[in-house]
Amino acid sequence: MAFVTRQFVRSVSSSSTASASAKKIIIKHVTVIGGGLMGAGIAQVAAATGHTVMLVDQTEDILAKSRKGIEESLRKVAKKKFAENPKAGDEFVEKTLNSISTSTDAASVVHSTDLVVEAIVENLKVKNELFKRLDKFASEHTIFASNTSSLHITDIANATTRQDRFAGLHFFNPVPMMKLVEVIKTPMTSQKTVESLIDFSKALGKHPVSCKDTPGFIVNRLLVPYLMEAIRLHERGDASKEDIDTAMKLGAGYPMGPFELLDYVGLDTTKFITDGRNWNSLSSVSCNYEL
């Protein structure tokens, strides 16, 4: 009888442990690596929705510029959101800024964070070196995520020992305005991690969509070939840039034409995206048809 009781207790204990490990992580503390346009935007929306944020970059000058940009963006939000109550708007800005700390040493600040979001240069080697280092210092429960728009999440995750707690978290520019977030899961990403990131995205006031680690994810998989074809159309002399933009705005109802969008995104960023994936290989899985 005593043996049966011990076995029952062990069984209940094991089930409780398994259940606890399967629970989603409630993300409260976020570390954002990279104080550029995307990183600062992610830091802003996280802080504005009640999260504690640590923003990390290489120098204090970069961080000061990032913080200034965040404050300017917040004041625009406050002016619109609290149009009839300027005092409440000022309090909103101050509270949000107080939720953001900064550091130039990523390894020293990730030990107690729930989520690390990387938003640095689109270079696989640099990203791998960063995550490999942070993997040694971050807590076991910490989720790692990359904001890459072009690189394989799996290739980045392989630099760490936490492939099950690694995913893509792709925001869109400008982050405070754009509602979409792509949550990218690799073959190793656990369901708990995916659900935790979906919940986090919703807490930011975003609309998350989930996608496998496929070239371009969802948006860029469809958008980049469209932009490239617009360039080829102009290069062949078939139409001017202006007429192509006008045609897509008035004919397809797009808010921007492809060339306007290329200028807005940045030709350098677009090149990183096209270089990051073999877009030509996508034709092998596309349907062939004639119009």
PDB file of C-alpha atoms in Angstrom:
ATOM      1  CA  MET A   1       0.000   0.000   0.000  1.00  0.00           C
ATOM      2  CA  ALA A   2       2.836   2.344   0.909  1.00  0.00           C
ATOM      3  CA  PHE A   3       4.513   1.537  -2.442  1.00  0.00           C
ATOM      4  CA  VAL A   4       1.319   2.334  -4.346  1.00  0.00           C
ATOM      5  CA  THR A   5       0.961   5.606  -2.441  1.00  0.00           C
ATOM      6  CA  ARG A   6       4.555   6.615  -3.242  1.00  0.00           C
ATOM      7  CA  GLN A   7       4.009   5.775  -6.897  1.00  0.00           C
ATOM      8  CA  PHE A   8       0.823   7.856  -6.937  1.00  0.00           C
ATOM      9  CA  VAL A   9       2.590  10.817  -5.337  1.00  0.00           C
ATOM     10  CA  ARG A  10       5.444  10.562  -7.820  1.00  0.00           C
ATOM     11  CA  SER A  11       2.960  10.379 -10.694  1.00  0.00           C
ATOM     12  CA  VAL A  12       1.092  13.463  -9.493  1.00  0.00           C
ATOM     13  CA  SER A  13       4.388  15.294  -8.930  1.00  0.00           C
ATOM     14  CA  SER A  14       5.638  14.409 -12.428  1.00  0.00           C
ATOM     15  CA  SER A  15       2.353  15.517 -13.976  1.00  0.00           C
ATOM     16  CA  SER A  16       2.533  18.823 -12.118  1.00  0.00           C
ATOM     17  CA  THR A  17       6.098  19.395 -13.274  1.00  0.00           C
ATOM     18  CA  ALA A  18       5.193  18.582 -16.888  1.00  0.00           C
ATOM     19  CA  SER A  19       2.153  20.846 -16.660  1.00  0.00           C
ATOM     20  CA  ALA A  20       4.245  23.700 -15.274  1.00  0.00           C
ATOM     21  CA  SER A  21       6.849  23.315 -18.002  1.00  0.00           C
ATOM     22  CA  ALA A  22       4.107  23.380 -20.623  1.00  0.00           C
ATOM     23  CA  LYS A  23       2.646  26.648 -19.390  1.00  0.00           C
ATOM     24  CA  LYS A  24       3.050  29.731 -21.526  1.00  0.00           C
ATOM     25  CA  ILE A  25       5.480  32.383 -20.400  1.00  0.00           C
ATOM     26  CA  ILE A  26       3.860  35.673 -19.455  1.00  0.00           C
ATOM     27  CA  ILE A  27       6.259  38.232 -20.885  1.00  0.00           C
ATOM     28  CA  LYS A  28       6.701  41.245 -18.624  1.00  0.00           C
ATOM     29  CA  HIS A  29      10.360  42.185 -19.010  1.00  0.00           C
ATOM     30  CA  VAL A  30      11.703  42.721 -22.538  1.00  0.00           C
ATOM     31  CA  THR A  31      15.262  43.327 -23.705  1.00  0.00           C
ATOM     32  CA  VAL A  32      15.565  44.890 -27.160  1.00  0.00           C
ATOM     33  CA  ILE A  33      18.956  44.640 -28.857  1.00  0.00           C
ATOM     34  CA  GLY A  34      19.421  47.455 -31.370  1.00  0.00           C
ATOM     35  CA  GLY A  35      18.385  51.066 -30.937  1.00  0.00           C
ATOM     36  CA  GLY A  36      17.714  51.820 -34.585  1.00  0.00           C
ATOM     37  CA  LEU A  37      14.344  52.611 -36.117  1.00  0.00           C
ATOM     38  CA  MET A  38      12.894  49.122 -35.575  1.00  0.00           C
ATOM     39  CA  GLY A  39      14.440  48.458 -32.168  1.00  0.00           C
ATOM     40  CA  ALA A  40      13.371  51.838 -30.808  1.00  0.00           C
ATOM     41  CA  GLY A  41       9.869  51.272 -32.151  1.00  0.00           C
ATOM     42  CA  ILE A  42       9.614  47.860 -30.490  1.00  0.00           C
ATOM     43  CA  ALA A  43      10.900  49.322 -27.217  1.00  0.00           C
ATOM     44  CA  GLN A  44       8.338  52.121 -27.422  1.00  0.00           C
ATOM     45  CA  VAL A  45       5.266  49.931 -27.963  1.00  0.00           C
ATOM     46  CA  ALA A  46       6.398  47.463 -25.291  1.00  0.00           C
ATOM     47  CA  ALA A  47       6.923  50.207 -22.710  1.00  0.00           C
ATOM     48  CA  ALA A  48       3.660  51.938 -23.654  1.00  0.00           C
ATOM     49  CA  THR A  49       1.735  48.725 -22.931  1.00  0.00           C
ATOM     50  CA  GLY A  50       3.063  48.201 -19.425  1.00  0.00           C
ATOM     51  CA  HIS A  51       6.209  46.174 -20.064  1.00  0.00           C
ATOM     52  CA  THR A  52       9.572  46.880 -18.482  1.00  0.00           C
ATOM     53  CA  VAL A  53      12.063  47.446 -21.281  1.00  0.00           C
ATOM     54  CA  MET A  54      15.845  47.377 -21.549  1.00  0.00           C
ATOM     55  CA  LEU A  55      17.131  48.913 -24.780  1.00  0.00           C
ATOM     56  CA  VAL A  56      20.670  47.915 -25.750  1.00  0.00           C
ATOM     57  CA  ASP A  57      23.074  49.304 -28.331  1.00  0.00           C
ATOM     58  CA  GLN A  58      26.802  49.793 -28.789  1.00  0.00           C
ATOM     59  CA  THR A  59      27.220  53.387 -27.604  1.00  0.00           C
ATOM     60  CA  GLU A  60      25.562  55.885 -25.287  1.00  0.00           C
ATOM     61  CA  ASP A  61      25.272  58.324 -28.207  1.00  0.00           C
ATOM     62  CA  ILE A  62      23.162  55.860 -30.190  1.00  0.00           C
ATOM     63  CA  LEU A  63      20.983  55.186 -27.157  1.00  0.00           C
ATOM     64  CA  ALA A  64      20.520  58.902 -26.496  1.00  0.00           C
ATOM     65  CA  LYS A  65      19.391  59.375 -30.100  1.00  0.00           C
ATOM     66  CA  SER A  66      17.050  56.390 -29.773  1.00  0.00           C
ATOM     67  CA  ARG A  67      15.531  57.728 -26.581  1.00  0.00           C
ATOM     68  CA  LYS A  68      15.013  61.152 -28.159  1.00  0.00           C
ATOM     69  CA  GLY A  69      13.285  59.549 -31.130  1.00  0.00           C
ATOM     70  CA  ILE A  70      11.045  57.506 -28.834  1.00  0.00           C
ATOM     71  CA  GLU A  71      10.057  60.611 -26.876  1.00  0.00           C
ATOM     72  CA  GLU A  72       9.207  62.519 -30.067  1.00  0.00           C
ATOM     73  CA  SER A  73       7.125  59.595 -31.312  1.00  0.00           C
ATOM     74  CA  LEU A  74       5.345  59.272 -27.963  1.00  0.00           C
ATOM     75  CA  ARG A  75       4.435  62.957 -27.948  1.00  0.00           C
ATOM     76  CA  LYS A  76       2.815  62.543 -31.369  1.00  0.00           C
ATOM     77  CA  VAL A  77       0.841  59.580 -30.047  1.00  0.00           C
ATOM     78  CA  ALA A  78      -0.129  61.472 -26.893  1.00  0.00           C
ATOM     79  CA  LYS A  79      -1.225  64.530 -28.838  1.00  0.00           C
ATOM     80  CA  LYS A  80      -3.680  62.416 -30.801  1.00  0.00           C
ATOM     81  CA  LYS A  81      -4.702  60.010 -28.049  1.00  0.00           C
ATOM     82  CA  PHE A  82      -5.125  62.649 -25.334  1.00  0.00           C
ATOM     83  CA  ALA A  83      -6.243  65.581 -27.484  1.00  0.00           C
ATOM     84  CA  GLU A  84      -8.709  66.755 -24.850  1.00  0.00           C
ATOM     85  CA  ASN A  85      -6.459  66.078 -21.867  1.00  0.00           C
ATOM     86  CA  PRO A  86      -2.865  67.301 -22.470  1.00  0.00           C
ATOM     87  CA  LYS A  87      -1.894  66.630 -18.850  1.00  0.00           C
ATOM     88  CA  ALA A  88      -2.805  62.960 -19.208  1.00  0.00           C
ATOM     89  CA  GLY A  89      -0.766  62.922 -22.398  1.00  0.00           C
ATOM     90  CA  ASP A  90       2.291  64.266 -20.589  1.00  0.00           C
ATOM     91  CA  GLU A  91       1.846  61.644 -17.876  1.00  0.00           C
ATOM     92  CA  PHE A  92       1.588  58.909 -20.517  1.00  0.00           C
ATOM     93  CA  VAL A  93       4.858  60.038 -22.137  1.00  0.00           C
ATOM     94  CA  GLU A  94       6.677  60.276 -18.804  1.00  0.00           C
ATOM     95  CA  LYS A  95       5.425  56.891 -17.582  1.00  0.00           C
ATOM     96  CA  THR A  96       6.401  55.188 -20.823  1.00  0.00           C
ATOM     97  CA  LEU A  97       9.882  56.718 -20.859  1.00  0.00           C
ATOM     98  CA  ASN A  98      10.398  55.704 -17.218  1.00  0.00           C
ATOM     99  CA  SER A  99       9.728  52.097 -18.244  1.00  0.00           C
ATOM    100  CA  ILE A 100      12.690  52.141 -20.638  1.00  0.00           C
ATOM    101  CA  SER A 101      16.241  51.658 -19.362  1.00  0.00           C
ATOM    102  CA  THR A 102      19.327  51.571 -21.559  1.00  0.00           C
ATOM    103  CA  SER A 103      22.635  49.725 -21.576  1.00  0.00           C
ATOM    104  CA  THR A 104      25.658  49.145 -23.784  1.00  0.00           C
ATOM    105  CA  ASP A 105      26.331  45.691 -22.308  1.00  0.00           C
ATOM    106  CA  ALA A 106      23.764  43.147 -23.455  1.00  0.00           C
ATOM    107  CA  ALA A 107      25.246  40.217 -21.543  1.00  0.00           C
ATOM    108  CA  SER A 108      24.902  41.986 -18.211  1.00  0.00           C
ATOM    109  CA  VAL A 109      21.178  42.761 -18.554  1.00  0.00           C
ATOM    110  CA  VAL A 110      19.611  39.574 -19.967  1.00  0.00           C
ATOM    111  CA  HIS A 111      19.841  37.441 -16.833  1.00  0.00           C
ATOM    112  CA  SER A 112      16.317  38.298 -15.629  1.00  0.00           C
ATOM    113  CA  THR A 113      14.509  39.130 -18.876  1.00  0.00           C
ATOM    114  CA  ASP A 114      11.584  37.134 -20.250  1.00  0.00           C
ATOM    115  CA  LEU A 115      12.199  37.987 -23.897  1.00  0.00           C
ATOM    116  CA  VAL A 116      15.170  39.138 -25.958  1.00  0.00           C
ATOM    117  CA  VAL A 117      14.239  40.737 -29.274  1.00  0.00           C
ATOM    118  CA  GLU A 118      17.108  41.345 -31.678  1.00  0.00           C
ATOM    119  CA  ALA A 119      16.797  44.154 -34.225  1.00  0.00           C
ATOM    120  CA  ILE A 120      20.333  44.669 -35.505  1.00  0.00           C
ATOM    121  CA  VAL A 121      22.028  44.562 -38.916  1.00  0.00           C
ATOM    122  CA  GLU A 122      20.841  41.871 -41.357  1.00  0.00           C
ATOM    123  CA  ASN A 123      24.033  39.832 -41.137  1.00  0.00           C
ATOM    124  CA  LEU A 124      23.843  36.177 -40.114  1.00  0.00           C
ATOM    125  CA  LYS A 125      27.351  36.038 -38.654  1.00  0.00           C
ATOM    126  CA  VAL A 126      26.771  39.099 -36.468  1.00  0.00           C
ATOM    127  CA  LYS A 127      23.408  37.791 -35.255  1.00  0.00           C
ATOM    128  CA  ASN A 128      24.870  34.357 -34.493  1.00  0.00           C
ATOM    129  CA  GLU A 129      27.719  35.845 -32.483  1.00  0.00           C
ATOM    130  CA  LEU A 130      25.270  37.960 -30.495  1.00  0.00           C
ATOM    131  CA  PHE A 131      22.871  35.145 -29.640  1.00  0.00           C
ATOM    132  CA  LYS A 132      25.660  32.662 -28.905  1.00  0.00           C
ATOM    133  CA  ARG A 133      27.020  35.079 -26.306  1.00  0.00           C
ATOM    134  CA  LEU A 134      23.642  35.974 -24.791  1.00  0.00           C
ATOM    135  CA  ASP A 135      22.705  32.292 -24.565  1.00  0.00           C
ATOM    136  CA  LYS A 136      25.341  31.884 -21.852  1.00  0.00           C
ATOM    137  CA  PHE A 137      23.921  34.656 -19.670  1.00  0.00           C
ATOM    138  CA  ALA A 138      20.152  34.577 -20.173  1.00  0.00           C
ATOM    139  CA  SER A 139      17.831  32.684 -17.844  1.00  0.00           C
ATOM    140  CA  GLU A 140      16.667  29.228 -18.887  1.00  0.00           C
ATOM    141  CA  HIS A 141      13.083  30.449 -19.375  1.00  0.00           C
ATOM    142  CA  THR A 142      14.071  33.407 -21.575  1.00  0.00           C
ATOM    143  CA  ILE A 143      12.730  33.389 -25.122  1.00  0.00           C
ATOM    144  CA  PHE A 144      15.005  34.636 -27.915  1.00  0.00           C
ATOM    145  CA  ALA A 145      13.487  36.262 -30.994  1.00  0.00           C
ATOM    146  CA  SER A 146      14.854  37.899 -34.121  1.00  0.00           C
ATOM    147  CA  ASN A 147      13.168  40.721 -36.012  1.00  0.00           C
ATOM    148  CA  THR A 148      14.940  39.697 -39.226  1.00  0.00           C
ATOM    149  CA  SER A 149      12.956  40.148 -42.406  1.00  0.00           C
ATOM    150  CA  SER A 150      15.199  38.073 -44.662  1.00  0.00           C
ATOM    151  CA  LEU A 151      17.314  35.472 -42.856  1.00  0.00           C
ATOM    152  CA  HIS A 152      16.370  31.923 -41.876  1.00  0.00           C
ATOM    153  CA  ILE A 153      15.307  31.885 -38.225  1.00  0.00           C
ATOM    154  CA  THR A 154      16.608  28.317 -37.996  1.00  0.00           C
ATOM    155  CA  ASP A 155      20.116  29.432 -39.013  1.00  0.00           C
ATOM    156  CA  ILE A 156      20.111  32.053 -36.264  1.00  0.00           C
ATOM    157  CA  ALA A 157      18.619  29.731 -33.635  1.00  0.00           C
ATOM    158  CA  ASN A 158      21.300  27.111 -34.280  1.00  0.00           C
ATOM    159  CA  ALA A 159      23.868  29.397 -32.651  1.00  0.00           C
ATOM    160  CA  THR A 160      22.141  28.766 -29.301  1.00  0.00           C
ATOM    161  CA  THR A 161      21.217  25.860 -27.056  1.00  0.00           C
ATOM    162  CA  ARG A 162      17.585  27.004 -26.815  1.00  0.00           C
ATOM    163  CA  GLN A 163      16.179  26.201 -30.241  1.00  0.00           C
ATOM    164  CA  ASP A 164      12.829  25.362 -28.645  1.00  0.00           C
ATOM    165  CA  ARG A 165      12.694  28.867 -27.149  1.00  0.00           C
ATOM    166  CA  PHE A 166      13.738  30.676 -30.323  1.00  0.00           C
ATOM    167  CA  ALA A 167      11.441  32.196 -32.953  1.00  0.00           C
ATOM    168  CA  GLY A 168      11.048  35.058 -35.369  1.00  0.00           C
ATOM    169  CA  LEU A 169       9.130  38.135 -34.262  1.00  0.00           C
ATOM    170  CA  HIS A 170       8.868  40.321 -37.347  1.00  0.00           C
ATOM    171  CA  PHE A 171       7.477  43.809 -36.803  1.00  0.00           C
ATOM    172  CA  PHE A 172       6.726  46.320 -39.556  1.00  0.00           C
ATOM    173  CA  ASN A 173       7.851  49.914 -39.987  1.00  0.00           C
ATOM    174  CA  PRO A 174       6.811  52.218 -38.398  1.00  0.00           C
ATOM    175  CA  VAL A 175       6.294  49.893 -35.426  1.00  0.00           C
ATOM    176  CA  PRO A 176       3.995  52.184 -33.386  1.00  0.00           C
ATOM    177  CA  MET A 177       1.564  52.433 -36.320  1.00  0.00           C
ATOM    178  CA  MET A 178       1.731  49.075 -38.105  1.00  0.00           C
ATOM    179  CA  LYS A 179      -0.551  46.484 -36.514  1.00  0.00           C
ATOM    180  CA  LEU A 180       0.930  43.325 -37.987  1.00  0.00           C
ATOM    181  CA  VAL A 181       3.502  41.043 -36.351  1.00  0.00           C
ATOM    182  CA  GLU A 182       4.676  37.816 -37.982  1.00  0.00           C
ATOM    183  CA  VAL A 183       5.484  35.069 -35.470  1.00  0.00           C
ATOM    184  CA  ILE A 184       7.872  32.657 -37.185  1.00  0.00           C
ATOM    185  CA  LYS A 185       8.281  29.120 -35.926  1.00  0.00           C
ATOM    186  CA  THR A 186      11.149  26.817 -36.839  1.00  0.00           C
ATOM    187  CA  PRO A 187      10.837  23.012 -36.718  1.00  0.00           C
ATOM    188  CA  MET A 188      12.356  23.185 -33.207  1.00  0.00           C
ATOM    189  CA  THR A 189      10.253  26.037 -31.799  1.00  0.00           C
ATOM    190  CA  SER A 190       7.938  24.772 -29.055  1.00  0.00           C
ATOM    191  CA  GLN A 191       4.222  25.470 -29.148  1.00  0.00           C
ATOM    192  CA  LYS A 192       4.586  27.112 -25.744  1.00  0.00           C
ATOM    193  CA  THR A 193       7.049  29.618 -27.227  1.00  0.00           C
ATOM    194  CA  VAL A 194       4.778  30.377 -30.188  1.00  0.00           C
ATOM    195  CA  GLU A 195       1.768  30.910 -27.926  1.00  0.00           C
ATOM    196  CA  SER A 196       3.785  33.104 -25.556  1.00  0.00           C
ATOM    197  CA  LEU A 197       4.883  35.343 -28.449  1.00  0.00           C
ATOM    198  CA  ILE A 198       1.361  35.506 -29.869  1.00  0.00           C
ATOM    199  CA  ASP A 199       0.060  36.606 -26.463  1.00  0.00           C
ATOM    200  CA  PHE A 200       2.864  39.155 -26.179  1.00  0.00           C
ATOM    201  CA  SER A 201       2.062  40.566 -29.617  1.00  0.00           C
ATOM    202  CA  LYS A 202      -1.595  40.917 -28.662  1.00  0.00           C
ATOM    203  CA  ALA A 203      -0.583  42.651 -25.408  1.00  0.00           C
ATOM    204  CA  LEU A 204       1.234  45.218 -27.566  1.00  0.00           C
ATOM    205  CA  GLY A 205      -2.021  45.903 -29.391  1.00  0.00           C
ATOM    206  CA  LYS A 206      -0.780  44.115 -32.504  1.00  0.00           C
ATOM    207  CA  HIS A 207      -2.393  41.500 -34.732  1.00  0.00           C
ATOM    208  CA  PRO A 208      -0.092  38.450 -34.849  1.00  0.00           C
ATOM    209  CA  VAL A 209      -0.035  35.912 -37.659  1.00  0.00           C
ATOM    210  CA  SER A 210       1.905  32.661 -37.503  1.00  0.00           C
ATOM    211  CA  CYS A 211       4.125  31.286 -40.248  1.00  0.00           C
ATOM    212  CA  LYS A 212       6.727  28.576 -40.767  1.00  0.00           C
ATOM    213  CA  ASP A 213      10.365  29.521 -41.399  1.00  0.00           C
ATOM    214  CA  THR A 214       9.861  29.912 -45.130  1.00  0.00           C
ATOM    215  CA  PRO A 215      11.637  32.457 -47.398  1.00  0.00           C
ATOM    216  CA  GLY A 216      10.186  35.926 -46.842  1.00  0.00           C
ATOM    217  CA  PHE A 217       7.665  34.601 -44.294  1.00  0.00           C
ATOM    218  CA  ILE A 218       4.238  35.862 -45.486  1.00  0.00           C
ATOM    219  CA  VAL A 219       4.466  39.554 -46.347  1.00  0.00           C
ATOM    220  CA  ASN A 220       7.901  39.680 -47.968  1.00  0.00           C
ATOM    221  CA  ARG A 221       7.291  36.357 -49.736  1.00  0.00           C
ATOM    222  CA  LEU A 222       4.539  38.161 -51.652  1.00  0.00           C
ATOM    223  CA  LEU A 223       5.855  41.719 -51.556  1.00  0.00           C
ATOM    224  CA  VAL A 224       9.481  41.340 -52.685  1.00  0.00           C
ATOM    225  CA  PRO A 225       8.753  39.618 -56.038  1.00  0.00           C
ATOM    226  CA  TYR A 226       6.188  42.378 -56.711  1.00  0.00           C
ATOM    227  CA  LEU A 227       8.783  45.093 -56.019  1.00  0.00           C
ATOM    228  CA  MET A 228      11.422  43.347 -58.115  1.00  0.00           C
ATOM    229  CA  GLU A 229       9.022  42.982 -61.035  1.00  0.00           C
ATOM    230  CA  ALA A 230       8.203  46.697 -60.829  1.00  0.00           C
ATOM    231  CA  ILE A 231      11.921  47.453 -61.175  1.00  0.00           C
ATOM    232  CA  ARG A 232      12.238  45.087 -64.149  1.00  0.00           C
ATOM    233  CA  LEU A 233       9.181  46.665 -65.765  1.00  0.00           C
ATOM    234  CA  HIS A 234      10.858  50.076 -65.570  1.00  0.00           C
ATOM    235  CA  GLU A 235      14.262  48.740 -66.628  1.00  0.00           C
ATOM    236  CA  ARG A 236      12.750  47.321 -69.804  1.00  0.00           C
ATOM    237  CA  GLY A 237      11.346  50.755 -70.580  1.00  0.00           C
ATOM    238  CA  ASP A 238       7.771  49.504 -70.454  1.00  0.00           C
ATOM    239  CA  ALA A 239       6.584  52.318 -68.160  1.00  0.00           C
ATOM    240  CA  SER A 240       7.913  55.178 -66.056  1.00  0.00           C
ATOM    241  CA  LYS A 241       8.317  54.907 -62.289  1.00  0.00           C
ATOM    242  CA  GLU A 242       5.620  57.504 -61.816  1.00  0.00           C
ATOM    243  CA  ASP A 243       3.109  55.714 -64.035  1.00  0.00           C
ATOM    244  CA  ILE A 244       3.807  52.373 -62.374  1.00  0.00           C
ATOM    245  CA  ASP A 245       3.169  53.916 -58.949  1.00  0.00           C
ATOM    246  CA  THR A 246       0.015  55.633 -60.160  1.00  0.00           C
ATOM    247  CA  ALA A 247      -1.272  52.445 -61.784  1.00  0.00           C
ATOM    248  CA  MET A 248      -0.895  50.392 -58.593  1.00  0.00           C
ATOM    249  CA  LYS A 249      -2.442  53.060 -56.385  1.00  0.00           C
ATOM    250  CA  LEU A 250      -5.440  53.753 -58.573  1.00  0.00           C
ATOM    251  CA  GLY A 251      -5.803  50.313 -60.142  1.00  0.00           C
ATOM    252  CA  ALA A 252      -5.054  48.046 -57.194  1.00  0.00           C
ATOM    253  CA  GLY A 253      -5.999  50.405 -54.379  1.00  0.00           C
ATOM    254  CA  TYR A 254      -2.514  50.316 -52.798  1.00  0.00           C
ATOM    255  CA  PRO A 255      -1.675  53.293 -50.532  1.00  0.00           C
ATOM    256  CA  MET A 256       1.800  53.477 -52.118  1.00  0.00           C
ATOM    257  CA  GLY A 257       3.176  52.467 -55.470  1.00  0.00           C
ATOM    258  CA  PRO A 258       6.140  50.049 -55.565  1.00  0.00           C
ATOM    259  CA  PHE A 259       8.761  52.751 -56.099  1.00  0.00           C
ATOM    260  CA  GLU A 260       7.367  54.932 -53.333  1.00  0.00           C
ATOM    261  CA  LEU A 261       7.456  51.888 -51.077  1.00  0.00           C
ATOM    262  CA  LEU A 262      11.030  51.037 -52.073  1.00  0.00           C
ATOM    263  CA  ASP A 263      12.089  54.565 -51.139  1.00  0.00           C
ATOM    264  CA  TYR A 264      10.216  54.357 -47.839  1.00  0.00           C
ATOM    265  CA  VAL A 265      11.643  50.960 -46.855  1.00  0.00           C
ATOM    266  CA  GLY A 266      15.099  51.911 -48.134  1.00  0.00           C
ATOM    267  CA  LEU A 267      16.980  50.451 -51.079  1.00  0.00           C
ATOM    268  CA  ASP A 268      19.682  49.152 -48.716  1.00  0.00           C
ATOM    269  CA  THR A 269      17.128  47.275 -46.611  1.00  0.00           C
ATOM    270  CA  THR A 270      15.472  45.882 -49.730  1.00  0.00           C
ATOM    271  CA  LYS A 271      18.838  44.649 -50.986  1.00  0.00           C
ATOM    272  CA  PHE A 272      19.508  42.936 -47.638  1.00  0.00           C
ATOM    273  CA  ILE A 273      16.160  41.164 -47.957  1.00  0.00           C
ATOM    274  CA  THR A 274      16.761  40.019 -51.537  1.00  0.00           C
ATOM    275  CA  ASP A 275      20.327  38.938 -50.732  1.00  0.00           C
ATOM    276  CA  GLY A 276      19.208  37.109 -47.597  1.00  0.00           C
ATOM    277  CA  ARG A 277      17.056  34.563 -49.409  1.00  0.00           C
ATOM    278  CA  ASN A 278      17.320  32.813 -52.775  1.00  0.00           C
ATOM    279  CA  TRP A 279      14.218  34.302 -54.358  1.00  0.00           C
ATOM    280  CA  ASN A 280      14.938  32.607 -57.693  1.00  0.00           C
ATOM    281  CA  SER A 281      14.478  29.228 -56.028  1.00  0.00           C
ATOM    282  CA  LEU A 282      10.859  30.068 -55.250  1.00  0.00           C
ATOM    283  CA  SER A 283       9.947  29.609 -58.906  1.00  0.00           C
ATOM    284  CA  SER A 284      10.540  25.893 -58.534  1.00  0.00           C
ATOM    285  CA  VAL A 285       7.599  25.625 -56.154  1.00  0.00           C
ATOM    286  CA  SER A 286       5.338  28.068 -57.962  1.00  0.00           C
ATOM    287  CA  CYS A 287       2.492  27.060 -60.247  1.00  0.00           C
ATOM    288  CA  ASN A 288       3.069  27.703 -63.923  1.00  0.00           C
ATOM    289  CA  TYR A 289       0.151  29.245 -65.738  1.00  0.00           C
ATOM    290  CA  GLU A 290      -0.640  31.566 -68.591  1.00  0.00           C
ATOM    291  CA  LEU A 291      -2.809  34.668 -68.489  1.00  0.00           C
TER     292      LEU A 291
END
